[in-house]
PDB file of C-alpha atoms and ligand atoms in Angstrom:
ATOM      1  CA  UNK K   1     -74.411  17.379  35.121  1.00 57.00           C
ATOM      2  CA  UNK K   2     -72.078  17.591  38.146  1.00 56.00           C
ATOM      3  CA  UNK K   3     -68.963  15.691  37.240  1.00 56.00           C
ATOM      4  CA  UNK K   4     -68.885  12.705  39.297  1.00 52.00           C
ATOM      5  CA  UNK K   5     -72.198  12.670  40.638  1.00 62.00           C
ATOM      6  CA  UNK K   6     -74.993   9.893  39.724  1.00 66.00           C
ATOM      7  CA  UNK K   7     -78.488  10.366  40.759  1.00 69.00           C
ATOM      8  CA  UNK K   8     -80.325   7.014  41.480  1.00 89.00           C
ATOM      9  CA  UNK K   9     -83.487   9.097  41.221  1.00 95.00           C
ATOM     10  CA  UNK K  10     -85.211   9.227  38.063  1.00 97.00           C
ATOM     11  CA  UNK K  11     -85.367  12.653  36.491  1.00 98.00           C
ATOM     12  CA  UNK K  12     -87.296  14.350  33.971  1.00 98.00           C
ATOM     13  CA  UNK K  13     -87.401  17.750  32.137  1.00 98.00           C
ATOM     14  CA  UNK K  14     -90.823  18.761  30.638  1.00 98.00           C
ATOM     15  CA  UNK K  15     -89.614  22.087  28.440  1.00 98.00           C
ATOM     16  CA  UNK K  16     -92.267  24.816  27.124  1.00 97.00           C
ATOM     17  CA  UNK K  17     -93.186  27.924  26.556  1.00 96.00           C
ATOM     18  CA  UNK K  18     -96.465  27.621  28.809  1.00 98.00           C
ATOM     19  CA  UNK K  19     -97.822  31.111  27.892  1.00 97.00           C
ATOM     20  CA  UNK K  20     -99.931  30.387  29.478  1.00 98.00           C
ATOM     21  CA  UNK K  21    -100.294  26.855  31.340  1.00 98.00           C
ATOM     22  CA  UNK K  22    -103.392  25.624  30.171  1.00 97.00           C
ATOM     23  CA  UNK K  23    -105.596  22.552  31.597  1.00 96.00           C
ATOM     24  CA  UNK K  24    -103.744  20.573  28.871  1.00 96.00           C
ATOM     25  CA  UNK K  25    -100.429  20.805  30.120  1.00 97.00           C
ATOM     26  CA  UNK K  26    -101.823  20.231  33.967  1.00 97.00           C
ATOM     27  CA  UNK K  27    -103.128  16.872  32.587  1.00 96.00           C
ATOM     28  CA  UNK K  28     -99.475  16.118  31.162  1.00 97.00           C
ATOM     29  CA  UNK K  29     -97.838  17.539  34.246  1.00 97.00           C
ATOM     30  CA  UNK K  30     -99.608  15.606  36.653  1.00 96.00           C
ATOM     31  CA  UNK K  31     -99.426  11.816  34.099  1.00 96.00           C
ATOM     32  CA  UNK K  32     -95.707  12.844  33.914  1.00 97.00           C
ATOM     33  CA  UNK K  33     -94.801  12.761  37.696  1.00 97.00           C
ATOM     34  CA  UNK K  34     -96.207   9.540  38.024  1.00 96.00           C
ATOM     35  CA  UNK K  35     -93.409   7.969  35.906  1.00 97.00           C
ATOM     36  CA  UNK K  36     -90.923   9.598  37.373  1.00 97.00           C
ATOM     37  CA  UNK K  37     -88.608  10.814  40.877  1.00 97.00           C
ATOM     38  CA  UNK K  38     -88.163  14.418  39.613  1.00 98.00           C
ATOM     39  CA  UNK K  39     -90.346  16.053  37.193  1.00 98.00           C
ATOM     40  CA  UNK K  40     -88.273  19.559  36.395  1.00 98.00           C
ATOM     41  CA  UNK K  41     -90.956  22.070  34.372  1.00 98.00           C
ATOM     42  CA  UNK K  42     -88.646  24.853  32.380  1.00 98.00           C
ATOM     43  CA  UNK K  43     -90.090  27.460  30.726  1.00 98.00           C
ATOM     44  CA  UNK K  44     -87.864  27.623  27.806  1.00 95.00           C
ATOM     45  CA  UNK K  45     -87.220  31.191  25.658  1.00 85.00           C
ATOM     46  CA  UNK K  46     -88.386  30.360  22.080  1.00 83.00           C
ATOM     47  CA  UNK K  47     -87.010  33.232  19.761  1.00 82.00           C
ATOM     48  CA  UNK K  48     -89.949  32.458  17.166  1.00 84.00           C
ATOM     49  CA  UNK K  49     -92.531  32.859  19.499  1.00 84.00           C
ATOM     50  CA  UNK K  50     -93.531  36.719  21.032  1.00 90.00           C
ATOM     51  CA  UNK K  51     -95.081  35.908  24.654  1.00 94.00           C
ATOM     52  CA  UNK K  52     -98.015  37.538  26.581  1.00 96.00           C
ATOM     53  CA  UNK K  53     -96.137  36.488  29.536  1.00 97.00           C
ATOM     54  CA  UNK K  54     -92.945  36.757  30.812  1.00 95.00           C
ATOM     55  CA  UNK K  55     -90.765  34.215  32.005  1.00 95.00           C
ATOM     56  CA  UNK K  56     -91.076  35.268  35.699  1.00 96.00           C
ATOM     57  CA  UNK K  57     -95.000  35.575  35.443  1.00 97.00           C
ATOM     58  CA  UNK K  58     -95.213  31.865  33.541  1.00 98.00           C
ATOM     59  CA  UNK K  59     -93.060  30.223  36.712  1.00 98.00           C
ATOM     60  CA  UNK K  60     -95.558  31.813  38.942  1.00 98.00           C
ATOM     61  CA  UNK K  61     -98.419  30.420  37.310  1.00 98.00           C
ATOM     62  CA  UNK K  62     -96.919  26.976  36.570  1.00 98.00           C
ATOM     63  CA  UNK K  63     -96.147  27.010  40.690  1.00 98.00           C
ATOM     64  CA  UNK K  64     -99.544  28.294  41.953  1.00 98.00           C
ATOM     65  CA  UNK K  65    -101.689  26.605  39.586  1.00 97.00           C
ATOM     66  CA  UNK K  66     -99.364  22.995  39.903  1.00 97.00           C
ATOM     67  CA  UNK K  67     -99.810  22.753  43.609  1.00 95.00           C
ATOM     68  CA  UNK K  68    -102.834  21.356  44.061  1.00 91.00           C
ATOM     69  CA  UNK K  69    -102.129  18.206  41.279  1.00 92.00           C
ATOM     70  CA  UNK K  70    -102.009  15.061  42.635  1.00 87.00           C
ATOM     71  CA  UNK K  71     -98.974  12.734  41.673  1.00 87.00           C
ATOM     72  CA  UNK K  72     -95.921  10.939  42.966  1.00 92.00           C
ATOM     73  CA  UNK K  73     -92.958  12.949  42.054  1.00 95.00           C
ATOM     74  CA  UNK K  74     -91.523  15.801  42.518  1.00 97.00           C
ATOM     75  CA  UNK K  75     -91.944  18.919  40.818  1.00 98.00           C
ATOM     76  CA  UNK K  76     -89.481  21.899  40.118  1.00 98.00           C
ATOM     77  CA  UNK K  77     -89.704  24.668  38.206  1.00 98.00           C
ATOM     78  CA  UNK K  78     -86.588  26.457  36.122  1.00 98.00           C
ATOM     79  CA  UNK K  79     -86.180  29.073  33.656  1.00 97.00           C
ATOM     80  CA  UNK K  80     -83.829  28.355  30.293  1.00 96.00           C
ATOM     81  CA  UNK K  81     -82.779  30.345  27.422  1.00 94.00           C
ATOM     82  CA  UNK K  82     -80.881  27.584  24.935  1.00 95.00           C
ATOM     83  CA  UNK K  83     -81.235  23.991  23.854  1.00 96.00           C
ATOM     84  CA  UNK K  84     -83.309  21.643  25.569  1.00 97.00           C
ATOM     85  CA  UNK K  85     -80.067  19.094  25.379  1.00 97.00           C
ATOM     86  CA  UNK K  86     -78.181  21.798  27.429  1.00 97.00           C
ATOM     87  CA  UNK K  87     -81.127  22.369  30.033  1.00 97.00           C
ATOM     88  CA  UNK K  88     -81.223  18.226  29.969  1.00 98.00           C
ATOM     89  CA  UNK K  89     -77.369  18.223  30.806  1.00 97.00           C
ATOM     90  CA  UNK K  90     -77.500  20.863  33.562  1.00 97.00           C
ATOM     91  CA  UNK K  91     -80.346  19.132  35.169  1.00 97.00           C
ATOM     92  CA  UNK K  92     -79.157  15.707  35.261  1.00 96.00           C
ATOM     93  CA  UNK K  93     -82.291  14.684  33.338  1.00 97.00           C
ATOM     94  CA  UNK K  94     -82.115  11.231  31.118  1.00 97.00           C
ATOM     95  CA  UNK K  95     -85.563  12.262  29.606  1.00 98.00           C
ATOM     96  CA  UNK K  96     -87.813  14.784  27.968  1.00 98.00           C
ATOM     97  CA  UNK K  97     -91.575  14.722  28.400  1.00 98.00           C
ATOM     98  CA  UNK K  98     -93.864  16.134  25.893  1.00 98.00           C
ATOM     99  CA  UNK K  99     -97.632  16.179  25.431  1.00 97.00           C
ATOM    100  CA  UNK K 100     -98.924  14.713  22.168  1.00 97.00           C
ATOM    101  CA  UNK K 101    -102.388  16.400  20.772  1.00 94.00           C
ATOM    102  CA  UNK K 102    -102.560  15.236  17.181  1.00 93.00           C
ATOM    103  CA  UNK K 103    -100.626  13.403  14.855  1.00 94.00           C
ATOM    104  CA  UNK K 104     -99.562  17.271  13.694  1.00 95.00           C
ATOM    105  CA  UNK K 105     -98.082  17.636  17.012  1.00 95.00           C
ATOM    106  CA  UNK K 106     -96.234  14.074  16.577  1.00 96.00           C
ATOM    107  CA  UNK K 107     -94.739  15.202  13.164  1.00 97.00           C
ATOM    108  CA  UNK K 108     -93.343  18.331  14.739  1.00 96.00           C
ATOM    109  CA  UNK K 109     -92.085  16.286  17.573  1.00 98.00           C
ATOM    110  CA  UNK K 110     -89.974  13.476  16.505  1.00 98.00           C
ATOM    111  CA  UNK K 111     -87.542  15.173  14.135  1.00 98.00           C
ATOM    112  CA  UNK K 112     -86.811  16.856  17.761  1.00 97.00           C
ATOM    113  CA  UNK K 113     -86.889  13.995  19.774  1.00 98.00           C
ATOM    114  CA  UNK K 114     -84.353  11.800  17.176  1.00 98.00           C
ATOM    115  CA  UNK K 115     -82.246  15.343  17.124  1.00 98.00           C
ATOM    116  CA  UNK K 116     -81.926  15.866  21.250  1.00 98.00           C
ATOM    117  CA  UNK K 117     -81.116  11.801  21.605  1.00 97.00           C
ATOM    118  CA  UNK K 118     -78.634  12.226  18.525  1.00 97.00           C
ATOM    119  CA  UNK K 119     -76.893  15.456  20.377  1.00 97.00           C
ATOM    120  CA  UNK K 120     -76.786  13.944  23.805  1.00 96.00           C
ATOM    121  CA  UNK K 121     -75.763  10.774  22.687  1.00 95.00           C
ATOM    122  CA  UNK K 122     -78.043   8.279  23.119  1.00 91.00           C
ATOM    123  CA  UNK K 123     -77.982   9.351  26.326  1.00 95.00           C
ATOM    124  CA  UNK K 124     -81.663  11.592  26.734  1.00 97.00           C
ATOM    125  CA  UNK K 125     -84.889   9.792  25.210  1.00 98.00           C
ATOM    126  CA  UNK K 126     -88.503  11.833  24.579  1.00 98.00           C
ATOM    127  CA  UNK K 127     -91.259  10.206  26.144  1.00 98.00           C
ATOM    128  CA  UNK K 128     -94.450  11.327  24.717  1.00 98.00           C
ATOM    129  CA  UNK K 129     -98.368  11.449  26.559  1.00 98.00           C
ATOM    130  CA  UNK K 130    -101.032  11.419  24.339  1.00 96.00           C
ATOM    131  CA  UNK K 131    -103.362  14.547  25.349  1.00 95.00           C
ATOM    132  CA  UNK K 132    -106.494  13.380  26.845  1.00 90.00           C
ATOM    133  CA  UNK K 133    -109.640  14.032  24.757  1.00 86.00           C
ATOM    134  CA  UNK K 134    -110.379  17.082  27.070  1.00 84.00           C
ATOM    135  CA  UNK K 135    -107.205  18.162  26.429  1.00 86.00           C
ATOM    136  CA  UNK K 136    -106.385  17.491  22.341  1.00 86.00           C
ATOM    137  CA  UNK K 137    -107.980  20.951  21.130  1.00 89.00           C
ATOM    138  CA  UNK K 138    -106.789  23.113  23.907  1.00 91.00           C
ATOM    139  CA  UNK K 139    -103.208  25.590  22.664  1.00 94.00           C
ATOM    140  CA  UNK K 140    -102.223  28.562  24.350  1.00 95.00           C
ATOM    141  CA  UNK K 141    -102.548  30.780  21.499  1.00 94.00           C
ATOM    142  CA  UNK K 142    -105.928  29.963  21.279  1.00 95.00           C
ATOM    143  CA  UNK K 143    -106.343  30.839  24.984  1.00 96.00           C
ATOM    144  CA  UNK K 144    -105.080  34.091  24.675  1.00 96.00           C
ATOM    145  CA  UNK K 145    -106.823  35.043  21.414  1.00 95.00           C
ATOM    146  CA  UNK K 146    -110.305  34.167  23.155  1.00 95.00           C
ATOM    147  CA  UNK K 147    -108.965  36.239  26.261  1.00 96.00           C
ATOM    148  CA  UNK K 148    -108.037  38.973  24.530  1.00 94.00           C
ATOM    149  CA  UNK K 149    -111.815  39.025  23.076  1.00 94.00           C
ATOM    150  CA  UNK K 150    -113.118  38.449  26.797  1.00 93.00           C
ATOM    151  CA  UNK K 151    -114.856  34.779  25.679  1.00 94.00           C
ATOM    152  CA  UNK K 152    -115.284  32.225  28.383  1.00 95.00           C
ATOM    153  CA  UNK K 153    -111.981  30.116  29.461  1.00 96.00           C
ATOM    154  CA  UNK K 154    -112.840  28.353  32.420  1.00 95.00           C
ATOM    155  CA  UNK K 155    -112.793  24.517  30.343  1.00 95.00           C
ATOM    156  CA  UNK K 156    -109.218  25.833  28.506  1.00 96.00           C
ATOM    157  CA  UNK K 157    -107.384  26.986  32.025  1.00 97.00           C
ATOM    158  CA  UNK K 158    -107.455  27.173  35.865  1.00 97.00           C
ATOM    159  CA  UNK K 159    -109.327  30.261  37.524  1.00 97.00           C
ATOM    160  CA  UNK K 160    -105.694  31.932  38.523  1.00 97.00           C
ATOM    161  CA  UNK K 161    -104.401  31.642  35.026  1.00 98.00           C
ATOM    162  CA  UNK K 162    -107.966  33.148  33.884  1.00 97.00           C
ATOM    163  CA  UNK K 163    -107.339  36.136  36.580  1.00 97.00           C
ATOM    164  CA  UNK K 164    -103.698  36.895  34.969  1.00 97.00           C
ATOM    165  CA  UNK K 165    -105.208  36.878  31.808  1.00 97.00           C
ATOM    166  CA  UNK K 166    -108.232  39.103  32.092  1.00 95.00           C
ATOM    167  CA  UNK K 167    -105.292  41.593  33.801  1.00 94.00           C
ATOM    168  CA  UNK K 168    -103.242  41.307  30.972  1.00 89.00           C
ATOM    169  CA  UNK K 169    -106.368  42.358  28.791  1.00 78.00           C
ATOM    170  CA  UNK K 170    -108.623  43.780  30.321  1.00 67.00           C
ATOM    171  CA  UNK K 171    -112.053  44.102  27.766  1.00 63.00           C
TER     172      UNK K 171
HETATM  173  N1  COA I   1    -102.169  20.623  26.124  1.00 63.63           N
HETATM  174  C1  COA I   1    -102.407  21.862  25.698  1.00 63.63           C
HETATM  175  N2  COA I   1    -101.625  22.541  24.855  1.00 63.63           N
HETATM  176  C2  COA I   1    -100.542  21.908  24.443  1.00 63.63           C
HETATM  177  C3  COA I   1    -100.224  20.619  24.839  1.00 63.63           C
HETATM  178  C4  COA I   1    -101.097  19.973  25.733  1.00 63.63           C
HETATM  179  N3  COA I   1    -100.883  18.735  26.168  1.00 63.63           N
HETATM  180  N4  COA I   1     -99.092  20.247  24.251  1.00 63.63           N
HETATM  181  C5  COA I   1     -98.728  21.291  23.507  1.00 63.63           C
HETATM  182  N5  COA I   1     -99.609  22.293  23.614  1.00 63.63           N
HETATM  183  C6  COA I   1     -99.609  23.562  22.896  1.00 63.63           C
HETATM  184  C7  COA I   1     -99.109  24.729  23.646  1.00 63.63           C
HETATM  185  O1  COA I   1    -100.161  25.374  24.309  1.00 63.63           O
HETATM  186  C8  COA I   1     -98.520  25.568  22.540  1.00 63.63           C
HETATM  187  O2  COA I   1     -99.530  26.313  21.917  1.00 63.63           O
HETATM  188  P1  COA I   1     -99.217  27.636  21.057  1.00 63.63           P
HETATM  189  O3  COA I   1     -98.225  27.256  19.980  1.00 63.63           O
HETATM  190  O4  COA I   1    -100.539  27.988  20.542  1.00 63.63           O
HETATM  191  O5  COA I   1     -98.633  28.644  21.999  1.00 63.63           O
HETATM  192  C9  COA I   1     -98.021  24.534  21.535  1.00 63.63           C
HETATM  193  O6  COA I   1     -98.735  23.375  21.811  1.00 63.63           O
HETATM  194  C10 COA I   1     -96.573  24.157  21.653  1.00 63.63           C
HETATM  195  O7  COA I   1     -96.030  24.782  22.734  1.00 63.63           O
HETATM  196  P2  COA I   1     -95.047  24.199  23.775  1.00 63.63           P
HETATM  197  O8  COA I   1     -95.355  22.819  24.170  1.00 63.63           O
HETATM  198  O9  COA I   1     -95.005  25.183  24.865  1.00 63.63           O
HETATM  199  O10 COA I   1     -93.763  24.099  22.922  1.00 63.63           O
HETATM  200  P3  COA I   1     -92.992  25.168  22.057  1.00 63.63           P
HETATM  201  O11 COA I   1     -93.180  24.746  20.647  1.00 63.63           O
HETATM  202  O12 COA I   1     -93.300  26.571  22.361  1.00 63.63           O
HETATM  203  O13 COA I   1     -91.546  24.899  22.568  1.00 63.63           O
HETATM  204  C11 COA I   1     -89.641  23.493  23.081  1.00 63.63           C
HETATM  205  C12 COA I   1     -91.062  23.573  22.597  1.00 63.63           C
HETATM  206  C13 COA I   1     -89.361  24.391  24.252  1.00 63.63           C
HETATM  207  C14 COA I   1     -89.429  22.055  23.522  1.00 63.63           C
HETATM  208  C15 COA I   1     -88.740  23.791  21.878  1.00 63.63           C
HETATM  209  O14 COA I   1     -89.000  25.072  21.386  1.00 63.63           O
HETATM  210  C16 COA I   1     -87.289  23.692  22.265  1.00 63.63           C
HETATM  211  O15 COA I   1     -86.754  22.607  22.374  1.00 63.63           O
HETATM  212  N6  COA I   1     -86.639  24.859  22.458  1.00 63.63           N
HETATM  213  C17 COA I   1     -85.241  24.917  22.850  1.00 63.63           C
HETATM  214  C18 COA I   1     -84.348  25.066  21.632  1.00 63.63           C
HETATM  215  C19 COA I   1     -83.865  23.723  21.146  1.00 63.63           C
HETATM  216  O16 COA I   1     -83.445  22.883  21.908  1.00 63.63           O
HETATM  217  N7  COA I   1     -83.908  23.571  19.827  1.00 63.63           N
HETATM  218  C20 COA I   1     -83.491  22.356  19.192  1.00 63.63           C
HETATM  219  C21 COA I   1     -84.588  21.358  19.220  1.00 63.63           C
HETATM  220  S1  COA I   1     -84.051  19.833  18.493  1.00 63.63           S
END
């Protein structure tokens, strides 16, 4: 954060791959800028993953396919390659946001959660949204696997993030 410098406004970082956005995250995008001033989505470079999209592309879509949500806050979109505590810092955020599907998705979660508040200090909590039912089964990989077959995606994503898909494999 800018040395010196306190925001009064209350700000956010929800961190992901997003390749692609799906309706899920939507749902969690549009929740999470209801609880708070500044609602920063980062597309965030995870080495284990290999990604249909890149970085560049999966800001575009999170942009276009974002600006029609309704909500209070507002949204911003950044690009990060390193820890989420790091992106946190930079941004001035005091919390994390992450969608919770299953109780699969909460084991994965809170050894990272306890992990980013232990590195920053105390200082940056997780705040998790449970998925809503329409949401729970939906995962990007699954997304582009049925895309990639040419199966029907119009429940799992938005029509622009369909378009970008059926370019990206064509069938
Ligand atoms: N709706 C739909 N899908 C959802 C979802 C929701 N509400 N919540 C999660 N998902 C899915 C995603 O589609 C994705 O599916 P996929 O694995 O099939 O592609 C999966 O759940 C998880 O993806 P995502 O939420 O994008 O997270 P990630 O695991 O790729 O990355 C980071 C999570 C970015 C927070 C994590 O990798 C990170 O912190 N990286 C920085 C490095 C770091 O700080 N490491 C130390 C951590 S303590």
């Amino acid at each position: 954060m800018v040395e010196g410098y306190m925001s009064t406004e209350t700000i956010a970082v929800y961190p992901g791959s997003f390749d692609p956005v799906t309706r899920g995250h939507l749902e969690i995008i549009e929740r999470a800028r209801d609880l708070f001033d500044v609602l920063h989505v980062a597309v965030v470079a995870n080495p284990s993953k290999e990604c249909l999209f890149s970085s560049e592309e999966r800001l575009d879509l999170l942009r276009t396919e974002t600006a029609a949500l309704g909500g209070r806050g507002r949204l911003e979109f950044t690009a990060f390659e390193g820890l989420t505590v790091q992106l946190a810092d930079k941004l001035g955020a005091r919390w994390i946001v992450r969608g919770l599907r299953s109780g699969a998705d909460l084991a994965s979660e809170l050894p990272m959660a306890l992990t980013n508040r232990d590195c920053a200090e105390g200082e940056l909590d997780t705040v998790f949204l449970p998925a809503g039912p329409a949401s729970s089964y939906i995962s990007s990989s699954l997304v582009r696997e049925i895309a990639a077959a040419g199966g029907r995606l119009d429940t799992l994503v938005t029509g622009g993030v369909e378009e970008a898909l059926r370019k990206k494999s064509p069938s």
